[in-house]
Amino acid sequence: MINRLVKDRIAQRLSAGLLGITSLVIVLIVVGLVWKATPLLTEFSLLEVLTESVWAPLKGEFGFLSFILGTIWVTLLSLLIAVPLCILASVYLVEYASDRLRNMVLPLVNVLAAIPPVLYGVWGVLFVVPLLGNYIAPIFGVSTTGYSVFAGGIVLAVMIFPIMVSIMVEVLNTIPYELRAVSLSLGATRWETIKHVVLKKAKPGIFAAVVLAISRAFGETVAVLMVCGNIPQIPKSIFDAGYPIPALIANNFGEMMSIPLYDSALMFAALLLFVIIFGFNLISRLILNKLEAKY
């Protein structure tokens, strides 16, 4: 009996210690980024850095507005493409597909999640960019090379598709069959049951899947920088080139560090990305708690 109590106490303290180490690592990351970004914020005000769009390190100008908007453009476009498709695909796999089809498709979806991001980037360069530049943009009377935030959104949507579908399928599978049976017995059609019962009950889980996908989308680097054009400008349409924050860090870190404040600016970019993701997840957690309480 005593040995069991001792083992339980050791396990408790070990778990608490590991949690503390994890939290300490996060704190150290934030402290390190703030320390390295301080020279830039000493030279320029935070408001000036966030609202200026001119990026000219050789002239000492470090405006991050174009990078922030480029990140938002690419992320929102990927969600607009991926979320409806993922919800419909998950509903079909759970509610309509045969067991044989489901067992064949789900492993393939999981394989997509294991593909390296650079391969998605190559696919985007070879297929998505020419498709946009040669066929889709001319329909709207736009002349573009295809390297745009739209291309980044499409590639990113394909990249977050596997994780969203996998989570949504698991969430839909947790909905009790009795709820479906009651709805059908009251005269509702199968689609009405899915729309008003299944999806409504699964709303917190679906929202959580979208949050996880957005968190990955914000930080995706290689594939996005290969197709976005990487021009520090504010995109005015989906066919304009953009420059997301992760691409800025990946493209420039290690280069031209002799320029004053350049390394500090890149560390500020990393800090900014961290704050955006952390803030988004915090707000999403609050919304998710309300949804879970409601449903």
CSV table of N, CA, C and O in Angstrom, one decimal, residues 87 202 276:
chain,number,residue,atom,x,y,z
A,87,ILE,N,-15.7,20.0,-44.1
A,87,ILE,CA,-17.0,19.6,-43.4
A,87,ILE,C,-17.8,18.7,-44.3
A,87,ILE,O,-18.3,17.6,-43.8
A,202,ALA,N,-22.0,18.6,-33.1
A,202,ALA,CA,-20.5,18.5,-33.3
A,202,ALA,C,-19.8,19.8,-33.4
A,202,ALA,O,-18.6,19.9,-33.7
A,276,ILE,N,0.5,36.7,-32.5
A,276,ILE,CA,-0.7,36.5,-33.3
A,276,ILE,C,-1.3,35.1,-33.0
A,276,ILE,O,-2.5,34.9,-32.8
